[in-house]
Amino acid sequence: MTQIAIIGAGVAGLCAARALSDRGADVVVVDRHADIGEHACSWWAGGMLAPFCEGESAEEPVVRLGGEAADWWATKTDTLRRCGSLVVSPARDKSDLIRFARRTTGFREVDRTGIATLEPDLGARFGKGLFFESEAHLAPRAALSQLRAGLVADGVQFVQDNADPVQYAKRGLTIDCRGFQAKDNLHDLRGVKGEMLLLSCPDVSLSRPIRMLHPRVPLYIVPRGDGVFMLGATMIEGRAGKHVSARALLELLTAAYALNPAFGEAEVLEIGVDSRPAFPDNLPRIRRSGNLIHANGLFRHGFLLAPAMARMLAELIFDNKTPEVMDETAA
């Protein structure tokens, strides 16, 4: 039986553990923390499995590989909802909606009546939108918890240790899934700061993720159920600051109010800040040096691309198949 250590218990590490365990590997997952929590970038994810929407700004592999995600998560957890994604913009910013449509596929245009049919709380406020019917979303925290519980039930061992992947690799095959913490070994990895809010607003009912286009503050909002919404997210180069900025907080709340004024009465439950790991082109990488494999650079696409990354790691290890995202650049 192949023995593999995975360093990092975020979404990349857990998905890799699931894929490798399913292929019969003896897997140990090592992380600095005893359990999943706010220390992990994955904790603050929106959970949108929206490959077509991401195609507006992402490269082609994100759209194609992200197409694997919804079915994968549906088989591993019960948190998936296939309700599609809705993209809208204020009338004054209709050019942004036209530009978004030009850069994406997989949608149908909806008018005011169509928007009202999909989301009654938005229909009176927006005249046109794009509905990406095949897209999905999930509750990230519940998905991570269920994924971890399933691994434990299948005999995967979790160890709390501030592990050095290089030292672990001296003992055997090791996969480094530490996200931005792997900067010590991946010198072209950068952090992109993201800021998001968790709001409680029982007066608003939404069934699916909404993206509101705006030239200054594009917004996404994802329903979590029971009147709770994840609102995000900024992208700030340089990983500046550990706390949310006043400007980001103001602009996110202003954008939510523009989406529906009822958000002006929402309660702020949590404010989150994370640092997304990204390579220069914002595409993921798998790099190998002997027994040490690095799987990193998921950027803002953690839940969307982690299943495909996990599949490629399993194919590399068990089938000797070179991953599409294999990068020979020295770590």
mmCIF file of C-alpha atoms in Angstrom:
data_model
loop_
_atom_site.group_PDB
_atom_site.id
_atom_site.type_symbol
_atom_site.label_atom_id
_atom_site.label_comp_id
_atom_site.label_asym_id
_atom_site.label_seq_id
_atom_site.Cartn_x
_atom_site.Cartn_y
_atom_site.Cartn_z
ATOM 1 C CA MET A 1 0.000 0.000 0.000
ATOM 2 C CA THR A 2 1.334 3.443 -0.975
ATOM 3 C CA GLN A 3 1.988 5.635 2.065
ATOM 4 C CA ILE A 4 1.561 9.369 1.559
ATOM 5 C CA ALA A 5 1.811 12.338 3.914
ATOM 6 C CA ILE A 6 -0.221 15.422 3.030
ATOM 7 C CA ILE A 7 0.861 18.654 4.703
ATOM 8 C CA GLY A 8 -2.063 21.072 5.027
ATOM 9 C CA ALA A 9 -5.699 20.331 5.865
ATOM 10 C CA GLY A 10 -7.425 23.039 3.858
ATOM 11 C CA VAL A 11 -9.563 22.323 0.830
ATOM 12 C CA ALA A 12 -6.581 21.333 -1.344
ATOM 13 C CA GLY A 13 -5.203 18.909 1.238
ATOM 14 C CA LEU A 14 -8.544 17.338 2.107
ATOM 15 C CA CYS A 15 -9.513 16.844 -1.544
ATOM 16 C CA ALA A 16 -6.119 15.295 -2.245
ATOM 17 C CA ALA A 17 -6.508 12.994 0.751
ATOM 18 C CA ARG A 18 -9.923 11.905 -0.490
ATOM 19 C CA ALA A 19 -8.723 11.167 -4.020
ATOM 20 C CA LEU A 20 -5.622 9.277 -2.847
ATOM 21 C CA SER A 21 -7.468 7.326 -0.176
ATOM 22 C CA ASP A 22 -10.047 6.326 -2.781
ATOM 23 C CA ARG A 23 -7.189 4.878 -4.836
ATOM 24 C CA GLY A 24 -6.047 2.783 -1.884
ATOM 25 C CA ALA A 25 -3.257 4.920 -0.430
ATOM 26 C CA ASP A 26 -2.413 4.937 3.264
ATOM 27 C CA VAL A 27 -2.787 8.681 3.911
ATOM 28 C CA VAL A 28 -1.721 10.835 6.851
ATOM 29 C CA VAL A 29 -2.836 14.477 6.885
ATOM 30 C CA VAL A 30 -0.613 16.823 8.901
ATOM 31 C CA ASP A 31 -1.584 20.364 9.886
ATOM 32 C CA ARG A 32 -0.513 22.976 12.429
ATOM 33 C CA HIS A 33 -4.051 23.091 13.812
ATOM 34 C CA ALA A 34 -6.126 20.372 15.379
ATOM 35 C CA ASP A 35 -9.265 21.103 13.380
ATOM 36 C CA ILE A 36 -10.751 23.207 10.602
ATOM 37 C CA GLY A 37 -11.245 26.861 11.504
ATOM 38 C CA GLU A 38 -10.783 30.508 10.647
ATOM 39 C CA HIS A 39 -7.004 30.076 10.366
ATOM 40 C CA ALA A 40 -7.601 28.374 6.988
ATOM 41 C CA CYS A 41 -8.156 30.331 3.777
ATOM 42 C CA SER A 42 -10.825 27.747 2.867
ATOM 43 C CA TRP A 43 -12.867 28.787 5.921
ATOM 44 C CA TRP A 44 -13.646 32.138 4.304
ATOM 45 C CA ALA A 45 -14.498 30.855 0.834
ATOM 46 C CA GLY A 46 -17.685 31.838 -0.948
ATOM 47 C CA GLY A 47 -18.280 28.271 -2.081
ATOM 48 C CA MET A 48 -19.391 29.214 -5.594
ATOM 49 C CA LEU A 49 -18.856 26.430 -8.125
ATOM 50 C CA ALA A 50 -19.234 28.800 -11.036
ATOM 51 C CA PRO A 51 -16.731 27.928 -13.780
ATOM 52 C CA PHE A 52 -18.549 29.839 -16.526
ATOM 53 C CA CYS A 53 -18.786 33.009 -14.438
ATOM 54 C CA GLU A 54 -15.123 32.742 -13.531
ATOM 55 C CA GLY A 55 -14.342 32.667 -17.237
ATOM 56 C CA GLU A 56 -15.003 36.402 -17.310
ATOM 57 C CA SER A 57 -11.535 37.000 -15.855
ATOM 58 C CA ALA A 58 -9.881 33.571 -15.522
ATOM 59 C CA GLU A 59 -7.951 31.528 -18.062
ATOM 60 C CA GLU A 60 -9.555 28.664 -20.011
ATOM 61 C CA PRO A 61 -8.257 25.851 -17.748
ATOM 62 C CA VAL A 62 -10.210 27.300 -14.811
ATOM 63 C CA VAL A 63 -13.467 26.995 -16.745
ATOM 64 C CA ARG A 64 -12.748 23.497 -18.058
ATOM 65 C CA LEU A 65 -11.236 21.960 -14.923
ATOM 66 C CA GLY A 66 -13.774 23.725 -12.734
ATOM 67 C CA GLY A 67 -16.486 21.875 -14.622
ATOM 68 C CA GLU A 68 -15.540 18.769 -12.612
ATOM 69 C CA ALA A 69 -16.240 20.350 -9.246
ATOM 70 C CA ALA A 70 -20.014 20.187 -8.786
ATOM 71 C CA ASP A 71 -20.330 16.466 -9.490
ATOM 72 C CA TRP A 72 -17.302 15.716 -7.290
ATOM 73 C CA TRP A 73 -18.654 17.632 -4.299
ATOM 74 C CA ALA A 74 -22.097 16.092 -4.793
ATOM 75 C CA THR A 75 -20.608 12.623 -4.301
ATOM 76 C CA LYS A 76 -18.486 13.581 -1.271
ATOM 77 C CA THR A 77 -20.856 15.803 0.745
ATOM 78 C CA ASP A 78 -24.527 16.677 0.954
ATOM 79 C CA THR A 79 -23.952 20.445 0.951
ATOM 80 C CA LEU A 80 -24.232 21.081 -2.803
ATOM 81 C CA ARG A 81 -27.076 23.127 -4.271
ATOM 82 C CA ARG A 82 -27.583 23.265 -8.044
ATOM 83 C CA CYS A 83 -29.473 26.537 -8.401
ATOM 84 C CA GLY A 84 -27.296 28.309 -10.953
ATOM 85 C CA SER A 85 -25.732 31.768 -10.700
ATOM 86 C CA LEU A 86 -27.359 35.107 -11.493
ATOM 87 C CA VAL A 87 -25.370 38.107 -12.720
ATOM 88 C CA VAL A 88 -26.938 41.580 -12.638
ATOM 89 C CA SER A 89 -25.822 45.185 -12.852
ATOM 90 C CA PRO A 90 -27.427 48.558 -12.118
ATOM 91 C CA ALA A 91 -28.939 50.185 -15.211
ATOM 92 C CA ARG A 92 -26.219 52.833 -15.273
ATOM 93 C CA ASP A 93 -23.585 50.095 -15.505
ATOM 94 C CA LYS A 94 -25.229 48.042 -18.267
ATOM 95 C CA SER A 95 -21.978 48.142 -20.252
ATOM 96 C CA ASP A 96 -20.426 45.924 -17.544
ATOM 97 C CA LEU A 97 -23.141 43.310 -18.118
ATOM 98 C CA ILE A 98 -22.566 43.427 -21.877
ATOM 99 C CA ARG A 99 -18.817 42.983 -21.338
ATOM 100 C CA PHE A 100 -19.399 40.077 -18.917
ATOM 101 C CA ALA A 101 -21.617 38.354 -21.493
ATOM 102 C CA ARG A 102 -18.987 38.739 -24.204
ATOM 103 C CA ARG A 103 -16.366 37.065 -22.042
ATOM 104 C CA THR A 104 -18.440 34.108 -20.839
ATOM 105 C CA THR A 105 -20.595 31.236 -22.086
ATOM 106 C CA GLY A 106 -23.168 28.910 -20.548
ATOM 107 C CA PHE A 107 -25.809 31.545 -19.744
ATOM 108 C CA ARG A 108 -29.151 32.779 -20.961
ATOM 109 C CA GLU A 109 -30.264 36.368 -20.795
ATOM 110 C CA VAL A 110 -33.140 37.195 -18.463
ATOM 111 C CA ASP A 111 -35.275 40.320 -18.329
ATOM 112 C CA ARG A 112 -36.961 41.919 -15.341
ATOM 113 C CA THR A 113 -39.696 39.282 -15.318
ATOM 114 C CA GLY A 114 -37.144 36.482 -15.548
ATOM 115 C CA ILE A 115 -35.122 37.925 -12.683
ATOM 116 C CA ALA A 116 -38.276 38.272 -10.585
ATOM 117 C CA THR A 117 -39.130 34.638 -11.302
ATOM 118 C CA LEU A 118 -35.684 33.505 -10.160
ATOM 119 C CA GLU A 119 -35.274 35.962 -7.291
ATOM 120 C CA PRO A 120 -38.459 37.830 -6.306
ATOM 121 C CA ASP A 121 -36.511 40.129 -3.975
ATOM 122 C CA LEU A 122 -34.452 41.442 -6.907
ATOM 123 C CA GLY A 123 -36.880 41.568 -9.826
ATOM 124 C CA ALA A 124 -38.061 45.129 -9.292
ATOM 125 C CA ARG A 125 -34.506 46.483 -9.067
ATOM 126 C CA PHE A 126 -32.814 45.063 -12.163
ATOM 127 C CA GLY A 127 -33.998 45.050 -15.751
ATOM 128 C CA LYS A 128 -31.526 42.593 -17.275
ATOM 129 C CA GLY A 129 -29.315 39.779 -16.108
ATOM 130 C CA LEU A 130 -27.430 36.633 -17.083
ATOM 131 C CA PHE A 131 -28.511 33.282 -15.663
ATOM 132 C CA PHE A 132 -25.878 30.515 -15.581
ATOM 133 C CA GLU A 133 -28.265 27.638 -14.961
ATOM 134 C CA SER A 134 -25.755 24.777 -14.680
ATOM 135 C CA GLU A 135 -23.659 26.334 -11.906
ATOM 136 C CA ALA A 136 -23.843 25.404 -8.238
ATOM 137 C CA HIS A 137 -22.740 26.436 -4.772
ATOM 138 C CA LEU A 138 -22.045 24.806 -1.424
ATOM 139 C CA ALA A 139 -21.530 25.674 2.229
ATOM 140 C CA PRO A 140 -17.722 25.570 2.539
ATOM 141 C CA ARG A 141 -17.463 25.002 6.287
ATOM 142 C CA ALA A 142 -19.965 22.167 6.265
ATOM 143 C CA ALA A 143 -18.328 20.679 3.168
ATOM 144 C CA LEU A 144 -14.889 20.700 4.791
ATOM 145 C CA SER A 145 -16.242 19.167 7.989
ATOM 146 C CA GLN A 146 -18.032 16.402 6.103
ATOM 147 C CA LEU A 147 -15.007 15.712 3.931
ATOM 148 C CA ARG A 148 -12.789 15.412 6.978
ATOM 149 C CA ALA A 149 -15.293 13.210 8.840
ATOM 150 C CA GLY A 150 -15.497 10.886 5.853
ATOM 151 C CA LEU A 151 -11.721 10.582 5.706
ATOM 152 C CA VAL A 152 -11.505 9.773 9.418
ATOM 153 C CA ALA A 153 -14.213 7.140 8.995
ATOM 154 C CA ASP A 154 -12.148 5.569 6.216
ATOM 155 C CA GLY A 155 -9.029 5.365 8.366
ATOM 156 C CA VAL A 156 -7.136 8.473 7.302
ATOM 157 C CA GLN A 157 -5.036 9.712 10.218
ATOM 158 C CA PHE A 158 -4.873 13.407 11.136
ATOM 159 C CA VAL A 159 -1.807 14.651 12.992
ATOM 160 C CA GLN A 160 -1.293 18.079 14.542
ATOM 161 C CA ASP A 161 2.247 19.206 13.805
ATOM 162 C CA ASN A 162 3.959 22.276 12.385
ATOM 163 C CA ALA A 163 5.514 20.082 9.753
ATOM 164 C CA ASP A 164 8.381 20.854 7.413
ATOM 165 C CA PRO A 165 7.488 19.167 4.092
ATOM 166 C CA VAL A 166 11.140 18.850 3.136
ATOM 167 C CA GLN A 167 11.862 16.840 6.277
ATOM 168 C CA TYR A 168 8.733 14.717 5.820
ATOM 169 C CA ALA A 169 9.803 13.950 2.243
ATOM 170 C CA LYS A 170 12.985 12.333 3.588
ATOM 171 C CA ARG A 171 10.737 9.673 5.131
ATOM 172 C CA GLY A 172 8.522 9.078 2.094
ATOM 173 C CA LEU A 173 6.157 10.538 -0.462
ATOM 174 C CA THR A 174 4.856 13.928 0.718
ATOM 175 C CA ILE A 175 2.430 16.437 -0.792
ATOM 176 C CA ASP A 176 2.703 20.059 0.299
ATOM 177 C CA CYS A 177 -0.783 21.655 0.283
ATOM 178 C CA ARG A 178 -0.082 24.510 2.704
ATOM 179 C CA GLY A 179 -1.325 27.353 0.518
ATOM 180 C CA PHE A 180 0.481 30.631 1.124
ATOM 181 C CA GLN A 181 2.440 29.072 3.994
ATOM 182 C CA ALA A 182 4.425 27.245 1.293
ATOM 183 C CA LYS A 183 6.037 30.544 0.306
ATOM 184 C CA ASP A 184 9.182 29.312 2.064
ATOM 185 C CA ASN A 185 9.636 26.718 -0.714
ATOM 186 C CA LEU A 186 7.729 28.291 -3.612
ATOM 187 C CA HIS A 187 9.379 31.636 -4.149
ATOM 188 C CA ASP A 188 7.113 32.765 -6.998
ATOM 189 C CA LEU A 189 3.999 32.246 -4.888
ATOM 190 C CA ARG A 190 2.256 35.439 -3.828
ATOM 191 C CA GLY A 191 -0.622 36.241 -1.513
ATOM 192 C CA VAL A 192 -3.733 38.065 -2.711
ATOM 193 C CA LYS A 193 -5.702 39.490 0.189
ATOM 194 C CA GLY A 194 -9.438 38.909 0.266
ATOM 195 C CA GLU A 195 -11.959 40.512 2.601
ATOM 196 C CA MET A 196 -15.505 39.280 3.178
ATOM 197 C CA LEU A 197 -18.480 39.600 5.509
ATOM 198 C CA LEU A 198 -21.021 37.190 6.937
ATOM 199 C CA LEU A 199 -24.365 38.955 7.308
ATOM 200 C CA SER A 200 -27.692 38.067 8.876
ATOM 201 C CA CYS A 201 -30.619 39.624 7.007
ATOM 202 C CA PRO A 202 -33.879 37.653 7.400
ATOM 203 C CA ASP A 203 -35.716 40.297 5.348
ATOM 204 C CA VAL A 204 -33.950 39.186 2.157
ATOM 205 C CA SER A 205 -34.497 35.823 0.494
ATOM 206 C CA LEU A 206 -32.106 34.610 -2.204
ATOM 207 C CA SER A 207 -31.874 31.113 -3.654
ATOM 208 C CA ARG A 208 -28.551 31.273 -5.468
ATOM 209 C CA PRO A 209 -25.288 33.234 -5.655
ATOM 210 C CA ILE A 210 -25.741 36.730 -7.051
ATOM 211 C CA ARG A 211 -22.985 38.709 -8.734
ATOM 212 C CA MET A 212 -23.610 42.415 -9.043
ATOM 213 C CA LEU A 213 -21.275 44.090 -11.483
ATOM 214 C CA HIS A 214 -19.903 47.479 -10.614
ATOM 215 C CA PRO A 215 -16.874 49.282 -12.092
ATOM 216 C CA ARG A 216 -15.374 49.907 -8.647
ATOM 217 C CA VAL A 217 -16.776 47.244 -6.310
ATOM 218 C CA PRO A 218 -17.957 44.041 -8.018
ATOM 219 C CA LEU A 219 -19.929 42.091 -5.436
ATOM 220 C CA TYR A 220 -20.919 38.511 -4.912
ATOM 221 C CA ILE A 221 -23.362 37.346 -2.296
ATOM 222 C CA VAL A 222 -23.991 33.693 -1.482
ATOM 223 C CA PRO A 223 -26.980 32.478 0.558
ATOM 224 C CA ARG A 224 -26.108 30.249 3.493
ATOM 225 C CA GLY A 225 -29.691 29.627 4.597
ATOM 226 C CA ASP A 226 -31.753 30.987 7.488
ATOM 227 C CA GLY A 227 -31.232 34.576 6.335
ATOM 228 C CA VAL A 228 -27.419 34.368 6.457
ATOM 229 C CA PHE A 229 -25.285 35.513 3.513
ATOM 230 C CA MET A 230 -21.597 35.500 2.628
ATOM 231 C CA LEU A 231 -20.658 38.806 1.068
ATOM 232 C CA GLY A 232 -17.376 39.373 -0.719
ATOM 233 C CA ALA A 233 -14.810 39.847 -1.790
ATOM 234 C CA THR A 234 -11.981 42.209 -2.442
ATOM 235 C CA MET A 235 -8.720 41.261 -4.141
ATOM 236 C CA ILE A 236 -5.716 43.223 -2.937
ATOM 237 C CA GLU A 237 -2.243 42.409 -4.188
ATOM 238 C CA GLY A 238 0.584 42.159 -1.715
ATOM 239 C CA ARG A 239 -1.246 40.509 1.188
ATOM 240 C CA ALA A 240 -1.336 43.928 2.893
ATOM 241 C CA GLY A 241 -2.740 43.952 6.403
ATOM 242 C CA LYS A 242 -4.269 41.276 8.602
ATOM 243 C CA HIS A 243 -7.543 43.110 9.159
ATOM 244 C CA VAL A 244 -10.289 44.384 6.911
ATOM 245 C CA SER A 245 -9.800 47.942 5.690
ATOM 246 C CA ALA A 246 -12.373 50.631 6.416
ATOM 247 C CA ARG A 247 -12.747 51.297 2.697
ATOM 248 C CA ALA A 248 -13.437 47.636 1.902
ATOM 249 C CA LEU A 249 -16.005 47.383 4.668
ATOM 250 C CA LEU A 250 -17.761 50.541 3.488
ATOM 251 C CA GLU A 251 -17.750 49.561 -0.175
ATOM 252 C CA LEU A 252 -18.959 46.001 0.405
ATOM 253 C CA LEU A 253 -21.846 47.193 2.550
ATOM 254 C CA THR A 254 -22.680 49.961 0.088
ATOM 255 C CA ALA A 255 -22.781 47.445 -2.751
ATOM 256 C CA ALA A 256 -25.024 45.126 -0.718
ATOM 257 C CA TYR A 257 -27.374 48.046 -0.028
ATOM 258 C CA ALA A 258 -27.492 48.774 -3.768
ATOM 259 C CA LEU A 259 -28.432 45.147 -4.401
ATOM 260 C CA ASN A 260 -31.284 45.350 -1.906
ATOM 261 C CA PRO A 261 -31.805 48.204 0.616
ATOM 262 C CA ALA A 262 -32.898 45.671 3.235
ATOM 263 C CA PHE A 263 -29.230 44.825 3.682
ATOM 264 C CA GLY A 264 -28.909 48.197 5.389
ATOM 265 C CA GLU A 265 -30.533 46.568 8.422
ATOM 266 C CA ALA A 266 -28.399 43.442 8.323
ATOM 267 C CA GLU A 267 -26.321 42.322 11.302
ATOM 268 C CA VAL A 268 -22.631 41.727 10.658
ATOM 269 C CA LEU A 269 -21.906 38.276 12.093
ATOM 270 C CA GLU A 270 -18.287 37.883 11.026
ATOM 271 C CA ILE A 271 -15.588 39.795 9.173
ATOM 272 C CA GLY A 272 -13.003 37.656 7.447
ATOM 273 C CA VAL A 273 -9.604 38.292 5.892
ATOM 274 C CA ASP A 274 -7.480 35.706 4.130
ATOM 275 C CA SER A 275 -4.522 35.494 1.788
ATOM 276 C CA ARG A 276 -5.173 33.481 -1.347
ATOM 277 C CA PRO A 277 -2.109 31.686 -2.751
ATOM 278 C CA ALA A 278 -1.445 32.530 -6.392
ATOM 279 C CA PHE A 279 1.269 32.177 -9.001
ATOM 280 C CA PRO A 280 1.966 35.005 -11.481
ATOM 281 C CA ASP A 281 -0.676 33.838 -13.999
ATOM 282 C CA ASN A 282 -3.236 32.901 -11.297
ATOM 283 C CA LEU A 283 -3.262 29.259 -12.437
ATOM 284 C CA PRO A 284 -2.500 26.306 -10.146
ATOM 285 C CA ARG A 285 0.705 24.309 -10.232
ATOM 286 C CA ILE A 286 1.885 20.820 -9.377
ATOM 287 C CA ARG A 287 5.667 20.598 -8.932
ATOM 288 C CA ARG A 288 7.702 17.554 -7.993
ATOM 289 C CA SER A 289 11.184 17.153 -6.626
ATOM 290 C CA GLY A 290 11.828 13.549 -5.679
ATOM 291 C CA ASN A 291 9.483 12.541 -2.871
ATOM 292 C CA LEU A 292 8.136 16.081 -2.440
ATOM 293 C CA ILE A 293 5.169 17.220 -4.502
ATOM 294 C CA HIS A 294 3.832 20.770 -4.259
ATOM 295 C CA ALA A 295 0.157 21.373 -5.102
ATOM 296 C CA ASN A 296 -0.638 25.054 -4.834
ATOM 297 C CA GLY A 297 -1.817 28.286 -6.452
ATOM 298 C CA LEU A 298 -5.581 27.756 -6.352
ATOM 299 C CA PHE A 299 -6.024 31.540 -5.984
ATOM 300 C CA ARG A 300 -9.743 32.362 -5.606
ATOM 301 C CA HIS A 301 -10.779 28.990 -7.040
ATOM 302 C CA GLY A 302 -10.131 26.654 -4.109
ATOM 303 C CA PHE A 303 -13.385 24.694 -4.018
ATOM 304 C CA LEU A 304 -13.729 24.964 -7.788
ATOM 305 C CA LEU A 305 -10.310 23.559 -8.743
ATOM 306 C CA ALA A 306 -9.304 21.375 -5.767
ATOM 307 C CA PRO A 307 -11.173 18.291 -7.100
ATOM 308 C CA ALA A 308 -9.366 18.465 -10.457
ATOM 309 C CA MET A 309 -6.049 19.063 -8.686
ATOM 310 C CA ALA A 310 -6.704 16.015 -6.475
ATOM 311 C CA ARG A 311 -7.523 13.873 -9.517
ATOM 312 C CA MET A 312 -4.284 14.905 -11.215
ATOM 313 C CA LEU A 313 -2.252 14.132 -8.090
ATOM 314 C CA ALA A 314 -3.769 10.643 -7.943
ATOM 315 C CA GLU A 315 -3.058 10.087 -11.645
ATOM 316 C CA LEU A 316 0.531 11.255 -11.191
ATOM 317 C CA ILE A 317 1.182 8.932 -8.255
ATOM 318 C CA PHE A 318 -0.736 5.839 -9.347
ATOM 319 C CA ASP A 319 -0.737 6.076 -13.154
ATOM 320 C CA ASN A 320 2.497 7.991 -13.770
ATOM 321 C CA LYS A 321 0.443 10.466 -15.805
ATOM 322 C CA THR A 322 1.900 13.951 -16.110
ATOM 323 C CA PRO A 323 -0.622 16.482 -14.779
ATOM 324 C CA GLU A 324 -1.845 19.177 -17.117
ATOM 325 C CA VAL A 325 -0.726 21.748 -14.549
ATOM 326 C CA MET A 326 2.690 20.175 -13.933
ATOM 327 C CA ASP A 327 5.348 22.869 -13.718
ATOM 328 C CA GLU A 328 8.995 21.955 -14.028
ATOM 329 C CA THR A 329 10.110 25.264 -12.491
ATOM 330 C CA ALA A 330 12.424 24.547 -9.565
ATOM 331 C CA ALA A 331 10.706 24.967 -6.220
#
